[in-house]
Amino acid sequence: MVELEYLGLFLLGPDRDPAIVFLWPQRRRIMTVFVGASSAAILSGKDIGVEPRRPTSTSVIVDVLEAHDDAVVNISIDAVNHGTFYATIHCESGNNFDIRVSDAIDLALNEDVTIYAEESIVKTWSVPVTAEVVEHLDSSNQALSGRRESSLSLLADMTGDNSQSEGNDQEHLSEDLGDLAVGDADFEELMGHLGMSENDLTQGSDDDRRGENGSEDS
């Protein structure tokens, strides 16, 4: 498992659909998961400190766990099936429960617990943080997340730190390409969502650029 950082919600793809953006800090890679409008509204409200008018499913989960002297330890993204991501709640009691990714992130933010994911999933469904990717996120985004400026600033700083990370990038390059090759068909669909083509990956100085995203089961 690798630890992920939640960067907020962005509007991506040709239809500007809401997507959760994650960062894998140690490898300077980002992964996105598309979510429905209702899920996006809840997470967007949480980012700007707006509480929902009625209890959400995650608040009910917390209440039920507390009633049974249990609590959330962390959440993890464990599987992807045809572009649909699946997550799990891990509890102090040792019990695990399946949950949608958007609800898992809502829960993680509520309870201030760590977000993990299977390393193979992040490798396959993520792209390196490049100036082009940051520019795309910046241009594709609207006022959907209170984390926008801080997240874009963090990613921009990473693109300016190429000298320190070059060795690590080269070290993992062949390993990453091997993992990505497993999901070539899915990856082509991802690039379409971001308005990118295979040529964007193989021509000019933008060879490192890749499109990234998936969806969650809604």
C-alpha atoms as one frame of an Amber mdcrd trajectory, in Angstrom:
protein
   0.000   0.000   0.000   1.076   3.575  -0.659  -0.171   6.709   1.051  -2.110
   9.234  -1.019  -2.848  12.888  -0.458  -6.245  14.307  -1.370  -5.785  17.413
  -3.528  -9.446  18.273  -4.000 -11.981  18.291  -6.814 -11.316  19.404 -10.381
 -13.454  19.512 -13.505 -11.789  17.302 -16.120 -12.383  15.800 -19.514 -14.345
  17.105 -22.506 -17.531  17.297 -20.430 -15.767  18.894 -17.446 -16.921  16.175
 -15.073 -16.012  16.379 -11.362 -13.055  14.248 -10.364 -11.135  13.624  -7.154
  -7.430  14.254  -7.615  -4.914  12.303  -5.522  -1.184  12.834  -5.176   1.392
  10.115  -4.599   4.028  12.428  -3.091   6.946   9.989  -2.971   6.782   9.386
  -6.715   5.343  12.754  -7.770   2.388  11.201  -9.566  -1.304  12.077  -9.582
  -4.374   9.895 -10.019  -7.959  10.968 -10.611 -11.291   9.296  -9.927 -14.450
  10.693 -11.524 -17.430  11.046  -9.185 -21.110  11.888  -9.483 -22.559  15.352
  -8.984 -24.030  14.608  -5.559 -20.752  13.185  -4.263 -18.867  16.148  -5.693
 -21.249  18.558  -3.970 -20.602  16.952  -0.578 -16.815  16.970  -0.978 -16.802
  20.471  -2.424 -18.828  21.729   0.527 -16.443  20.051   2.943 -13.479  21.729
   1.233 -14.955  25.161   1.885 -16.352  24.362   5.340 -20.040  24.080   4.438
 -21.925  21.433   6.395 -24.720  19.496   4.650 -28.274  20.218   5.783 -28.916
  16.597   6.659 -26.709  13.686   7.751 -24.622  12.081   5.029 -24.031   8.362
   4.671 -20.533   8.775   6.108 -21.793  10.558   9.213 -24.215   7.687   9.745
 -21.347   5.206   9.378 -19.380   7.045  12.075 -22.409   7.094  14.406 -22.988
   3.369  13.936 -19.320   2.562  14.581 -19.264   4.721  17.714 -22.413   2.985
  18.980 -20.471  -0.291  18.734 -17.312   1.126  20.347 -15.523   1.052  17.021
 -13.772   3.655  14.881 -12.202   4.137  11.468  -8.435   3.503  11.319  -7.869
   4.304   7.648  -9.378   3.838   4.219  -7.862   2.203   1.158  -8.476   2.016
  -2.571  -8.149  -1.682  -3.271  -9.411  -2.529  -6.732 -10.339  -1.226 -10.167
 -12.739  -3.044 -12.465 -13.302  -1.630 -15.961 -12.355   1.824 -14.759 -14.494
   1.650 -11.612 -12.610   2.140  -8.347 -13.444   0.314  -5.104 -12.492   1.323
  -1.572 -12.505  -0.229   1.910 -13.016   1.127   5.433 -10.600  -0.388   7.971
 -11.822  -0.291  11.579 -10.190  -0.656  14.996 -12.166  -3.862  15.560 -10.524
  -5.433  12.534 -13.745  -5.295  10.534 -13.543  -4.042   6.948 -16.378  -2.597
   4.872 -16.669  -1.846   1.176 -17.432   1.771   0.323 -17.518   4.098  -2.675
 -14.341   6.104  -3.194 -16.133   9.451  -2.788 -17.661   8.296   0.513 -14.292
   6.922   1.587 -12.663  10.316   1.024 -15.507  12.080   2.833 -14.991   9.682
   5.726 -11.225  10.164   5.709 -11.658  13.936   5.854 -14.253  13.685   8.628
 -12.168  11.388  10.785  -8.735  12.720   9.767  -7.440   9.278   8.793  -4.895
   8.271   6.177  -5.820   7.382   2.606  -4.003   4.388   1.132  -4.113   2.598
  -2.212  -2.660  -0.527  -3.725   0.632   0.459  -5.317  -0.165  -1.401  -8.535
  -3.369   0.610  -8.923  -1.668   3.962  -8.475   1.114   3.040 -10.882  -1.356
   1.980 -13.554  -3.842   4.819 -13.139  -1.536   7.754 -12.461   0.695  10.095
 -14.426   3.858  12.043 -13.535   3.435  15.581 -12.280   4.616  17.725 -15.187
   4.134  21.369 -16.067   1.657  20.288 -18.752  -0.429  18.310 -16.275  -0.478
  21.220 -13.805  -1.479  23.606 -16.584  -4.274  21.250 -17.620  -5.607  21.031
 -14.075  -5.430  24.799 -13.742  -7.235  25.493 -17.011  -9.836  22.748 -16.509
 -10.821  23.778 -13.013 -13.576  26.038 -11.764 -14.297  27.129  -8.194 -15.120
  23.575  -7.189 -12.683  23.044  -4.350 -11.326  25.209  -1.574  -8.022  23.353
  -1.991  -7.468  24.571  -5.546  -4.751  27.175  -5.036  -2.736  25.245  -2.460
  -2.901  22.031  -4.509  -1.855  23.708  -7.753   0.965  25.488  -5.935   2.182
  22.193  -4.472   2.174  20.512  -7.888   3.862  23.483  -9.528   6.643  23.319
  -6.939   7.147  19.663  -7.796   7.642  20.433 -11.478  10.414  22.840 -10.522
  12.259  20.211  -8.503  13.272  18.021 -11.426  16.966  18.033 -10.541  16.425
  16.327  -7.192  13.946  13.777  -8.478  15.566  12.898 -11.820  17.444   9.944
 -10.383  14.347   8.454  -8.799  12.309   8.986 -11.972  14.900   7.168 -14.082
  15.160   4.400 -11.532  11.430   3.664 -11.697  10.830   4.413 -15.385  10.967
   0.883 -16.784   9.011  -0.450 -13.809   6.242   2.100 -14.379   6.042   1.424
 -18.094   5.659  -2.273 -17.392   2.764  -1.641 -15.045   1.089   0.804 -17.417
   1.303  -1.658 -20.287  -1.072  -3.967 -18.412  -3.811  -1.356 -18.705  -3.206
  -0.056 -22.242  -6.853  -0.292 -23.314  -8.078   1.463 -20.204  -5.296   4.018
 -20.488  -6.347   4.967 -24.016  -9.800   5.696 -22.632  -8.245   7.799 -19.864
  -6.334   9.951 -22.325  -9.536  10.562 -24.255 -11.165  11.964 -21.127  -8.335
  14.444 -20.769  -8.328  15.414 -24.437  -4.921  13.815 -25.025  -3.800  11.343
 -27.673  -1.036   8.782 -27.961   0.959  11.323 -29.992   1.023  13.584 -26.943
   2.971  10.857 -25.175   5.469  10.090 -27.894   6.299  13.338 -29.670   8.290
  16.448 -28.835   9.417  17.523 -25.398   6.155  16.442 -23.768   6.960  12.737
 -23.795   6.367  12.392 -20.061   2.788  13.629 -20.282   0.009  11.115 -19.779
  -3.721  11.446 -19.222  -5.124   9.988 -16.046  -8.476   9.269 -14.510 -10.979
   6.641 -13.665 -14.397   6.607 -12.137 -16.107   5.301  -9.095 -19.166   3.124
  -8.887 -22.081   5.506  -8.395
